[in-house]
Coordinates of C-alpha atoms in Angstrom, one line a residue:
M1 CA 48.5 9.6 75.4
S2 CA 46.9 12.8 74.2
L3 CA 44.6 12.8 71.5
F4 CA 47.1 15.1 69.6
S5 CA 49.9 13.0 69.9
E6 CA 47.5 9.8 69.0
L7 CA 46.6 11.8 65.6
R8 CA 50.0 12.9 64.9
R9 CA 51.3 9.2 65.6
R10 CA 49.2 7.8 63.2
N11 CA 49.8 10.6 60.2
V12 CA 46.3 11.7 60.6
I13 CA 47.2 15.4 60.8
K14 CA 49.9 14.9 57.8
V15 CA 47.1 13.5 55.7
A16 CA 44.7 16.4 56.9
L17 CA 47.6 19.0 55.7
L18 CA 48.4 17.4 52.2
Y19 CA 44.7 17.1 51.8
S20 CA 44.0 20.7 52.3
V21 CA 46.8 21.6 50.1
A22 CA 46.3 19.6 47.4
S23 CA 42.7 20.8 47.6
W24 CA 43.8 24.5 47.6
L25 CA 45.9 23.7 44.5
L26 CA 43.3 22.1 42.6
V27 CA 40.8 25.0 43.4
W28 CA 43.5 27.3 41.9
I29 CA 43.9 25.5 38.9
V30 CA 40.2 24.9 38.4
S31 CA 39.6 28.4 38.5
H32 CA 41.9 29.5 35.9
M33 CA 41.0 27.1 33.5
V34 CA 37.4 28.2 33.6
S35 CA 38.7 31.8 33.1
G36 CA 40.9 30.6 30.6
L37 CA 39.5 28.1 28.5
G38 CA 36.1 29.5 28.5
L39 CA 34.6 26.7 30.7
S40 CA 31.3 26.7 32.6
P41 CA 31.2 28.5 36.0
W42 CA 29.8 25.0 37.3
V43 CA 32.9 23.2 36.8
S44 CA 34.2 25.4 40.0
D45 CA 31.4 24.6 42.1
Y46 CA 31.2 21.1 41.2
V47 CA 35.2 20.7 41.8
L48 CA 34.5 22.2 45.4
L49 CA 31.2 20.2 46.1
L50 CA 33.7 17.2 45.7
L51 CA 36.6 18.5 48.1
A52 CA 34.0 19.4 50.7
I53 CA 32.7 16.2 51.0
G54 CA 35.6 14.1 50.5
F55 CA 37.7 15.9 53.3
P56 CA 35.2 15.4 56.1
V57 CA 34.4 11.9 55.1
A58 CA 38.1 10.9 55.2
L59 CA 38.5 12.8 58.6
I60 CA 35.5 10.5 59.9
F61 CA 36.7 7.7 58.5
A62 CA 40.3 8.2 60.1
W63 CA 38.7 9.0 63.7
A64 CA 36.6 6.0 63.5
Y65 CA 38.9 3.3 62.6
E66 CA 42.6 4.8 64.2
I67 CA 41.4 6.5 67.3
T68 CA 38.2 5.0 68.8
P69 CA 38.1 1.9 70.7
T70 CA 35.7 0.3 68.4
G71 CA 37.9 1.0 65.2
L72 CA 41.0 -0.2 66.8
S73 CA 39.3 -3.3 67.9
K74 CA 38.2 -4.0 64.3
A75 CA 41.8 -3.4 63.1
V76 CA 43.1 -6.2 65.2
D77 CA 40.3 -8.5 63.3
V78 CA 41.7 -7.5 59.6
D79 CA 45.0 -7.8 58.0
Q80 CA 47.7 -5.2 59.8
T81 CA 49.7 -5.2 56.9
Q82 CA 47.6 -2.0 55.3
S83 CA 45.4 0.4 58.1
I84 CA 41.7 0.6 57.4
V85 CA 42.3 4.2 57.0
Y86 CA 44.6 3.4 53.9
K87 CA 42.0 0.9 52.4
T88 CA 39.1 3.3 53.0
G89 CA 41.1 6.0 51.5
Q90 CA 41.4 4.3 48.3
K91 CA 37.9 3.7 48.2
L92 CA 37.5 6.9 48.6
N93 CA 40.0 7.8 45.8
A94 CA 38.4 5.7 43.4
A95 CA 35.2 7.2 44.3
V96 CA 36.4 10.6 43.9
A97 CA 38.1 9.6 40.4
V98 CA 34.7 8.2 39.1
L99 CA 33.3 11.5 39.6
A100 CA 36.0 13.6 38.5
V101 CA 36.0 11.4 35.1
L102 CA 32.0 12.4 35.1
G103 CA 33.0 15.8 35.5
V104 CA 35.4 15.9 32.7
A105 CA 32.9 14.1 30.8
A106 CA 30.2 16.5 31.3
V107 CA 32.7 19.4 30.6
I108 CA 33.4 17.8 27.0
G109 CA 29.6 17.1 26.4
E110 CA 28.7 20.9 27.1
K111 CA 31.0 21.8 24.5
L112 CA 30.1 19.3 22.1
L113 CA 26.3 19.8 22.4
P114 CA 24.5 23.3 20.8
E115 CA 24.7 25.9 23.0
F116 CA 20.8 26.3 24.9
V117 CA 19.7 29.8 24.5
P118 CA 16.8 30.5 27.0
P119 CA 14.0 32.4 25.4
P120 CA 13.8 36.0 26.4
P121 CA 11.6 36.7 29.8
L122 CA 8.2 37.6 28.7
V123 CA 7.8 41.4 29.5
L124 CA 4.1 41.7 31.1
E125 CA 2.8 45.3 30.4
E126 CA 2.1 47.0 33.3
I127 CA -2.1 47.3 34.1
R128 CA -2.8 50.4 35.7
L129 CA -5.4 50.0 38.3
K130 CA -8.2 52.6 37.8
P131 CA -8.3 55.0 40.9
V132 CA -11.2 54.8 43.4
F133 CA -13.3 58.0 43.1
D134 CA -15.6 59.6 45.7
F135 CA -19.2 59.8 44.5
S136 CA -21.9 61.4 46.5
A137 CA -24.9 58.9 47.4
K138 CA -27.2 62.3 47.3
A139 CA -29.8 62.7 45.3
E140 CA -29.3 66.3 44.6
V141 CA -25.7 65.9 43.8
P142 CA -24.6 65.6 40.2
R143 CA -23.3 62.1 39.7
E144 CA -20.9 63.2 37.5
I145 CA -18.6 64.9 40.4
T146 CA -16.1 63.2 41.7
S147 CA -13.1 63.6 44.1
F148 CA -10.0 62.1 45.0
D149 CA -6.8 62.7 47.2
L150 CA -3.5 62.3 46.3
P151 CA -1.0 60.6 48.8
N152 CA 0.8 64.1 49.7
G153 CA -2.4 65.3 50.4
V154 CA -3.7 67.4 47.2
Q155 CA -7.4 67.4 47.2
I156 CA -9.0 67.5 43.5
I157 CA -12.5 67.7 42.7
V158 CA -13.4 67.0 39.2
W159 CA -16.9 68.3 37.3
P160 CA -17.3 67.0 33.9
D161 CA -19.2 69.3 31.3
H162 CA -18.4 68.1 27.7
D163 CA -20.6 71.0 26.2
I164 CA -17.7 72.5 24.9
P165 CA -13.9 71.6 24.5
N166 CA -12.8 74.1 27.3
V167 CA -11.5 73.9 31.0
V168 CA -11.4 75.7 34.2
M169 CA -9.4 75.3 37.2
Y170 CA -9.5 76.7 40.5
N171 CA -6.7 76.1 43.0
F172 CA -7.5 77.0 46.7
V173 CA -4.6 77.7 48.6
R174 CA -5.9 77.9 52.6
A175 CA -3.6 81.3 52.8
G176 CA -4.7 84.5 53.4
G177 CA -4.8 87.7 56.0
R178 CA -5.8 85.5 58.9
N179 CA -2.8 83.3 58.6
E180 CA -0.3 86.6 58.9
Y181 CA 0.8 88.4 62.6
P182 CA 2.2 91.5 62.8
G183 CA 5.4 91.8 61.0
I184 CA 4.4 90.0 57.7
T185 CA 0.7 91.3 57.1
G186 CA 0.3 91.0 53.4
I187 CA 2.5 88.5 52.6
A188 CA -0.3 85.9 51.3
H189 CA -1.2 88.8 48.9
F190 CA 2.5 89.2 47.9
F191 CA 2.7 85.3 47.0
E192 CA -0.2 86.3 44.8
H193 CA 2.1 88.4 42.7
M194 CA 5.3 86.0 43.6
M195 CA 3.2 83.2 41.8
F196 CA 3.7 84.5 38.4
N197 CA 7.5 85.5 38.4
G198 CA 9.6 82.6 37.7
T199 CA 10.6 79.3 38.7
K200 CA 13.9 77.5 38.8
E201 CA 12.8 75.9 35.5
R202 CA 11.3 79.3 34.0
E203 CA 12.3 82.7 33.4
Q204 CA 10.2 85.6 34.4
G205 CA 7.0 86.0 32.4
E206 CA 7.5 82.5 31.0
F207 CA 4.2 81.4 33.0
D208 CA 2.1 83.6 30.9
R209 CA 3.8 83.1 28.0
E210 CA 3.4 79.3 27.7
M211 CA -0.1 79.6 28.9
E212 CA -1.3 82.2 26.4
A213 CA 0.3 80.2 23.6
A214 CA -1.9 76.9 24.5
G215 CA -4.6 79.1 24.1
G216 CA -5.0 80.0 28.0
A217 CA -5.6 82.7 30.4
N218 CA -5.4 83.1 34.3
N219 CA -6.1 85.2 37.0
A220 CA -5.8 85.2 41.2
Y221 CA -7.1 86.7 44.0
T222 CA -6.3 87.1 47.5
S223 CA -9.0 87.3 50.4
N224 CA -8.8 87.1 54.4
D225 CA -9.0 83.3 54.1
L226 CA -7.7 81.9 50.8
T227 CA -5.4 82.9 47.6
V228 CA -7.1 81.4 44.7
Y229 CA -5.5 81.2 41.4
M230 CA -7.8 80.5 37.9
D231 CA -6.5 79.0 34.5
W232 CA -9.0 78.9 31.6
F233 CA -7.8 76.9 28.9
P234 CA -9.0 74.9 25.9
R235 CA -8.7 70.8 26.8
S236 CA -6.1 70.7 24.3
A237 CA -3.6 72.5 26.8
L238 CA -4.4 70.3 29.9
E239 CA -1.2 68.6 30.1
T240 CA 0.7 71.9 29.7
I241 CA -1.8 73.8 32.5
F242 CA -0.4 70.5 35.0
E243 CA 3.2 71.1 34.2
L244 CA 3.1 74.8 34.5
E245 CA 1.1 74.5 37.9
S246 CA 3.4 71.7 39.1
D247 CA 6.3 73.7 38.4
R248 CA 5.4 77.0 39.8
L249 CA 4.1 74.9 43.1
G250 CA 7.1 73.0 43.5
N251 CA 10.1 75.1 42.0
L252 CA 9.1 78.6 42.7
A253 CA 11.9 81.2 42.5
I254 CA 12.2 83.6 45.6
D255 CA 14.5 85.5 43.7
P256 CA 15.7 88.7 46.0
D257 CA 15.9 91.0 43.0
V258 CA 12.2 89.8 41.8
V259 CA 11.1 90.4 45.6
E260 CA 12.2 93.5 45.5
N261 CA 10.4 94.7 42.3
E262 CA 7.3 93.0 43.6
R263 CA 7.6 94.7 47.1
G264 CA 7.6 98.0 44.8
A265 CA 4.6 97.0 42.9
V266 CA 2.7 95.9 46.2
L267 CA 3.4 99.4 47.7
S268 CA 2.3 101.1 44.4
E269 CA -1.1 99.0 44.4
R270 CA -1.7 99.5 48.4
R271 CA -1.5 103.3 47.5
L272 CA -3.8 103.3 44.8
R273 CA -6.4 101.0 46.2
I274 CA -6.2 102.2 49.7
D275 CA -4.2 105.5 50.8
N276 CA -5.7 107.3 47.6
D277 CA -9.2 105.8 47.4
N278 CA -11.6 107.2 50.3
F279 CA -13.8 104.1 50.3
G280 CA -10.5 102.0 50.6
R281 CA -8.9 103.9 53.4
L282 CA -12.5 103.8 55.5
Y283 CA -13.3 100.0 54.9
E284 CA -9.3 99.3 56.4
Q285 CA -10.1 101.3 59.3
M286 CA -13.4 99.7 60.0
R287 CA -12.1 96.3 60.1
A288 CA -9.1 97.4 62.3
T289 CA -11.2 98.8 64.6
A290 CA -14.2 96.4 64.6
Y291 CA -11.6 93.6 65.4
V292 CA -9.5 94.0 68.3
A293 CA -8.1 90.4 68.8
H294 CA -8.9 88.4 65.8
P295 CA -6.4 88.8 62.6
Y296 CA -9.1 89.7 60.2
Q297 CA -8.3 93.4 61.7
N298 CA -5.5 93.4 59.3
P299 CA -5.9 94.3 55.7
V300 CA -4.9 91.6 53.3
I301 CA -2.8 93.8 51.2
G302 CA -0.8 94.2 54.5
W303 CA 0.3 97.5 56.5
P304 CA 3.1 99.5 54.5
S305 CA 5.7 99.0 57.4
D306 CA 5.3 95.1 57.0
I307 CA 5.3 95.1 53.2
E308 CA 8.6 97.3 53.5
N309 CA 10.3 94.7 55.8
W310 CA 9.4 91.2 55.1
T311 CA 12.9 89.2 54.8
Q312 CA 13.9 86.5 52.7
D313 CA 13.4 83.8 55.3
D314 CA 9.6 85.2 56.0
L315 CA 9.2 84.2 52.3
E316 CA 10.6 81.0 52.1
V317 CA 8.9 79.9 55.3
F318 CA 5.8 80.9 54.5
F319 CA 5.8 79.5 51.0
E320 CA 6.8 76.1 52.3
T321 CA 4.4 76.3 54.8
Y322 CA 1.1 77.1 53.2
Y323 CA 1.7 76.4 49.5
A324 CA 2.5 72.5 50.6
P325 CA 0.2 70.3 48.4
N326 CA -1.8 69.0 51.7
N327 CA -3.0 72.7 52.2
L328 CA -4.4 72.7 48.7
T329 CA -8.0 72.2 47.0
M330 CA -7.9 72.0 43.1
V331 CA -11.2 71.7 41.2
F332 CA -11.4 71.2 37.6
A333 CA -14.5 71.9 35.5
G334 CA -15.2 71.0 31.7
D335 CA -14.5 68.7 29.2
V336 CA -12.5 66.1 31.1
T337 CA -12.7 62.9 32.8
P338 CA -11.8 61.9 36.1
E339 CA -9.3 59.3 34.9
E340 CA -7.1 61.8 33.0
I341 CA -7.3 64.3 35.7
Y342 CA -6.2 61.6 38.0
L343 CA -3.4 60.6 36.0
L344 CA -1.7 64.0 34.8
A345 CA -2.1 64.7 39.0
E346 CA -0.3 61.6 39.6
Q347 CA 2.7 62.5 37.2
Y348 CA 3.0 66.2 37.9
L349 CA 1.9 66.8 41.4
S350 CA 2.6 63.8 43.5
P351 CA 6.2 64.2 43.2
I352 CA 5.7 67.5 45.4
P353 CA 6.4 66.6 48.8
R354 CA 3.9 67.0 52.0
Q355 CA 4.9 69.4 54.5
H356 CA 3.6 69.5 58.2
P357 CA 0.1 71.1 58.6
P358 CA 0.1 74.7 58.8
P359 CA -0.6 76.4 62.4
E360 CA -4.4 76.5 63.3
I361 CA -5.6 79.7 64.1
S362 CA -7.1 79.7 67.8
T363 CA -8.0 83.4 68.2
I364 CA -11.6 84.1 69.0
E365 CA -12.7 87.4 68.6
P366 CA -14.1 88.5 71.8
Q367 CA -17.6 89.8 72.1
Q368 CA -17.7 93.6 71.4
Q369 CA -18.8 95.6 74.7
G370 CA -20.2 98.6 73.0
E371 CA -20.4 100.9 69.8
R372 CA -17.5 101.9 68.1
R373 CA -16.7 104.9 66.2
V374 CA -14.0 105.6 63.1
L375 CA -13.7 109.4 61.8
I376 CA -11.3 110.1 58.8
E377 CA -11.1 114.0 57.6
T378 CA -10.1 114.2 53.9
A379 CA -10.7 115.9 51.1
A380 CA -13.8 114.6 49.8
Q381 CA -16.8 116.1 48.0
A382 CA -19.1 112.8 48.6
P383 CA -19.1 111.8 52.3
L384 CA -18.7 108.0 53.2
L385 CA -21.0 106.2 56.1
H386 CA -20.1 102.6 56.9
M387 CA -21.7 100.7 59.4
A388 CA -20.5 97.0 60.2
F389 CA -21.8 94.5 62.7
H390 CA -20.2 91.2 63.7
A391 CA -21.6 88.1 62.4
G392 CA -21.1 84.4 61.5
A393 CA -18.7 82.2 60.0
T394 CA -19.8 80.6 56.2
A395 CA -20.4 77.5 57.7
D396 CA -22.6 78.8 60.4
E397 CA -26.3 78.3 59.7
D398 CA -27.5 81.6 60.3
T399 CA -25.2 82.8 57.8
L400 CA -27.5 81.9 55.0
H401 CA -30.6 83.3 56.6
L402 CA -28.6 86.6 57.0
D403 CA -27.5 86.7 53.3
L404 CA -31.2 86.4 52.6
L405 CA -31.9 88.9 54.8
L406 CA -29.6 91.2 53.2
A407 CA -31.2 90.8 49.9
V408 CA -34.1 92.0 51.1
L409 CA -32.3 95.2 52.5
A410 CA -29.7 95.8 50.5
E411 CA -29.9 94.0 46.5
G412 CA -31.4 96.0 43.8
D413 CA -33.3 99.0 43.5
S414 CA -36.5 97.6 44.8
S415 CA -34.8 97.0 48.3
R416 CA -35.8 98.4 51.3
L417 CA -32.8 100.5 52.1
H418 CA -32.3 101.8 48.4
R419 CA -36.3 102.8 48.4
L420 CA -35.9 104.3 52.0
L421 CA -32.6 105.9 51.8
V422 CA -32.2 106.9 48.0
E423 CA -35.4 107.4 46.7
E424 CA -37.9 108.6 49.6
D425 CA -35.3 110.3 51.7
G426 CA -32.5 111.7 49.8
L427 CA -30.3 110.9 52.5
A428 CA -28.0 108.5 50.2
L429 CA -26.7 108.5 46.7
Q430 CA -26.2 104.5 47.0
V431 CA -26.4 102.2 49.3
S432 CA -25.1 98.6 49.5
G433 CA -24.8 95.7 52.1
W434 CA -23.1 92.2 52.2
Q435 CA -21.3 89.7 54.0
S436 CA -18.1 88.0 52.9
D437 CA -16.9 84.1 53.4
G438 CA -14.8 83.4 56.2
F439 CA -13.5 80.3 58.1
D440 CA -14.3 82.6 61.1
P441 CA -17.0 85.0 62.2
G442 CA -17.0 88.2 59.7
L443 CA -19.2 91.3 59.5
A444 CA -22.6 92.3 58.0
Y445 CA -21.5 95.6 56.2
F446 CA -23.4 98.3 55.0
A447 CA -22.0 101.1 52.9
M448 CA -23.3 104.3 51.7
T449 CA -22.2 106.9 49.5
L450 CA -23.9 110.6 50.5
P451 CA -24.4 113.5 48.6
P452 CA -22.3 116.6 49.3
G453 CA -23.2 118.6 52.4
A454 CA -25.5 115.7 53.5
D455 CA -26.5 115.7 57.2
I456 CA -24.5 112.3 58.0
D457 CA -26.0 112.0 61.3
A458 CA -29.4 111.6 59.8
A459 CA -28.6 109.3 57.4
E460 CA -26.7 107.0 60.2
A461 CA -29.8 107.1 62.4
R462 CA -32.2 106.5 59.6
L463 CA -30.0 103.3 58.7
F464 CA -30.0 102.0 61.9
A465 CA -33.9 102.5 62.9
E466 CA -34.9 100.6 59.8
L467 CA -32.8 97.9 60.9
E468 CA -34.0 98.0 64.7
R469 CA -37.2 98.0 63.0
V470 CA -36.5 94.7 61.0
A471 CA -35.3 93.0 64.2
A472 CA -38.6 94.2 65.6
E473 CA -41.3 93.6 63.1
G474 CA -39.3 91.0 60.3
V475 CA -40.0 91.3 56.8
T476 CA -43.0 91.0 54.6
S477 CA -44.0 87.8 52.7
A478 CA -43.6 89.5 49.6
E479 CA -40.2 90.8 50.0
L480 CA -39.1 87.2 51.5
A481 CA -40.4 85.8 48.3
K482 CA -38.6 88.4 46.2
A483 CA -35.0 87.8 47.9
R484 CA -35.5 84.2 47.9
N485 CA -36.5 84.4 44.0
L486 CA -33.3 86.5 43.3
R487 CA -31.0 84.1 45.3
I488 CA -31.8 80.5 43.9
A489 CA -31.7 82.2 40.4
A490 CA -28.5 83.4 41.4
F491 CA -27.5 79.9 42.1
W492 CA -29.0 78.3 39.2
R493 CA -27.5 81.1 36.8
G494 CA -23.9 80.7 38.3
L495 CA -23.6 77.0 37.8
Q496 CA -24.6 77.5 34.0
T497 CA -21.0 78.0 33.1
I498 CA -17.8 76.1 34.2
D499 CA -16.3 78.7 35.8
G500 CA -19.1 79.1 38.0
K501 CA -19.2 75.5 38.9
A502 CA -15.6 75.4 39.6
S503 CA -15.9 78.2 41.9
A504 CA -19.3 77.3 43.7
I505 CA -18.0 73.7 44.6
G506 CA -14.6 74.8 45.7
N507 CA -15.7 77.7 47.6
F508 CA -17.9 74.9 49.4
E509 CA -15.7 72.7 49.8
V510 CA -12.9 74.7 51.6
F511 CA -15.4 77.0 53.6
T512 CA -18.0 74.2 54.6
G513 CA -16.2 71.0 54.6
D514 CA -17.8 69.6 51.7
Y515 CA -18.8 70.7 48.3
E516 CA -22.0 68.6 48.5
N517 CA -23.5 71.2 50.8
L518 CA -24.1 73.4 47.6
F519 CA -26.3 71.5 46.4
A520 CA -28.5 71.8 49.2
I521 CA -28.7 75.6 49.1
P522 CA -32.4 75.6 46.7
E523 CA -34.1 73.8 49.4
K524 CA -32.8 75.5 52.4
L525 CA -33.6 78.9 50.9
S526 CA -37.3 77.6 50.0
N527 CA -37.8 76.7 53.5
I528 CA -36.2 79.8 55.5
S529 CA -39.2 81.6 57.3
S530 CA -39.5 85.5 58.0
D531 CA -39.4 84.3 61.7
Q532 CA -35.6 83.0 61.0
L533 CA -34.8 86.6 59.1
Q534 CA -36.4 88.3 62.2
A535 CA -34.3 86.3 64.7
V536 CA -30.9 86.6 63.0
A537 CA -31.6 90.5 62.4
A538 CA -32.3 90.9 66.4
K539 CA -29.2 88.8 66.8
V540 CA -26.7 91.0 64.6
F541 CA -28.2 94.6 64.5
R542 CA -27.4 95.8 68.0
R543 CA -26.0 99.1 69.0
T544 CA -23.6 97.2 70.8
N545 CA -22.4 95.0 68.5
M546 CA -21.9 98.0 65.8
T547 CA -19.0 100.0 64.3
V548 CA -19.8 103.0 62.5
G549 CA -17.2 104.7 60.4
V550 CA -17.6 108.1 58.6
L551 CA -15.3 109.3 56.0
R552 CA -15.6 113.6 55.2
A553 CA -14.1 116.6 54.4
P554 CA -12.7 118.3 57.3
V555 CA -15.3 120.5 59.5
I556 CA -14.5 124.5 59.0
G557 CA -15.2 126.8 61.6
G558 CA -15.5 124.5 64.8
D559 CA -15.5 120.8 65.9
E560 CA -18.2 118.5 65.4

């Protein structure tokens, strides 16, 4: 006989079906009682538990005593007037009844007893962990200077100085002329303008109004390598500055109408500083000639056709790429603590999302193969003579040697070139020399303003001859000592103000990779020898490494 037939003959299936229907009905009744009478939710769980236990136990007994050979054998030995299943069912029903009575008693007891209200959970005040700041282990570096990075990549340096209740902030954006290419030259400088022209939260001009109302002032500049934003303010305006800076970094509005207005403003600025300025015109052409591959050849303000044709997409892509938090170094100096700067930076700057790093500038300017020349003829009473030589990057060791040499040659009225070209020979009205900071190799640059009708060739020959003499003979001990004293005095004088402190450590951080290098400068200057100055002069001041530029009035009556 099949198992199914045997189960049906002994009414096991009917009993199981009846149990299932009764269980469903009981669950339905209890659930309505819980919702209608306000019984505790555990009543439903209790009933379900009883049914879940009773049903499988009953089936197990039915199987054991009605179907299996062992159970049937035991059934023969007992009174057959009632099956074992029936007798076992009576016992199970009695047990279920007892449990049901206990459940009802629990419900009644719960209603009669006073309601227990658990105490409110103890709310623990969040304890903010003190951030870990980086301190320098070098003895020459002031211990109070600290630095830290936010998770989104913003690098922040803090130099507390509590002499007066003022603060300065420098924001170094690694975006300058070197990050541009033909078609978008000048775009880094353009954003120096746009950063003051409104956000999605603030109208045009509101940035300046809010800062000035809080007692602050601001400025900015763009170079071949950086765009730098400066804020000066009382410490009472610290949070206001963070709010303003985070807003324009995260929500700058590149509105097409504002873009067109600023495009016109930049073109006007270019006409003022370059097109209508003799020095600016010659300097632009000198750089464009000295560099043939590297983007340092492009003017920071941009070529006119590029300024006129930046697209909205060009602007949005440039801003997203270069004004990302992971491309910024911010420096705070003044009446602040690292802890408060950290908390404000975390609140206002951390929400700005990190972006992919900007593309690396891989172009290396090839070694110059010969002398290059630029001639501009225009209406000019005083001719200009410029001379430039390829030199090193800011982080190069020779750069400090060259800087000291330029102090010997062209700093002050007692410098060698001023005495020679201006006072003794009368070939020039003014002479200056400098090298600019840069991530990549820059130029050692000399500029002379000549008197009307001057002998330009004689002035050029005299200047280059003196540079060759320095390369061959070096400088005197007196010249070296004077230049060293000038540079060391200027170094400490620059660090007297909070503005000088912020500017100095920021520039050393971005250009040399570590602000601590700043504090090694006095010792390095003290240890530079005249032989090192002579060596760098011989390396740089070569005719094949030279670009010469002349701006003069047109020659009348013949070619020159």
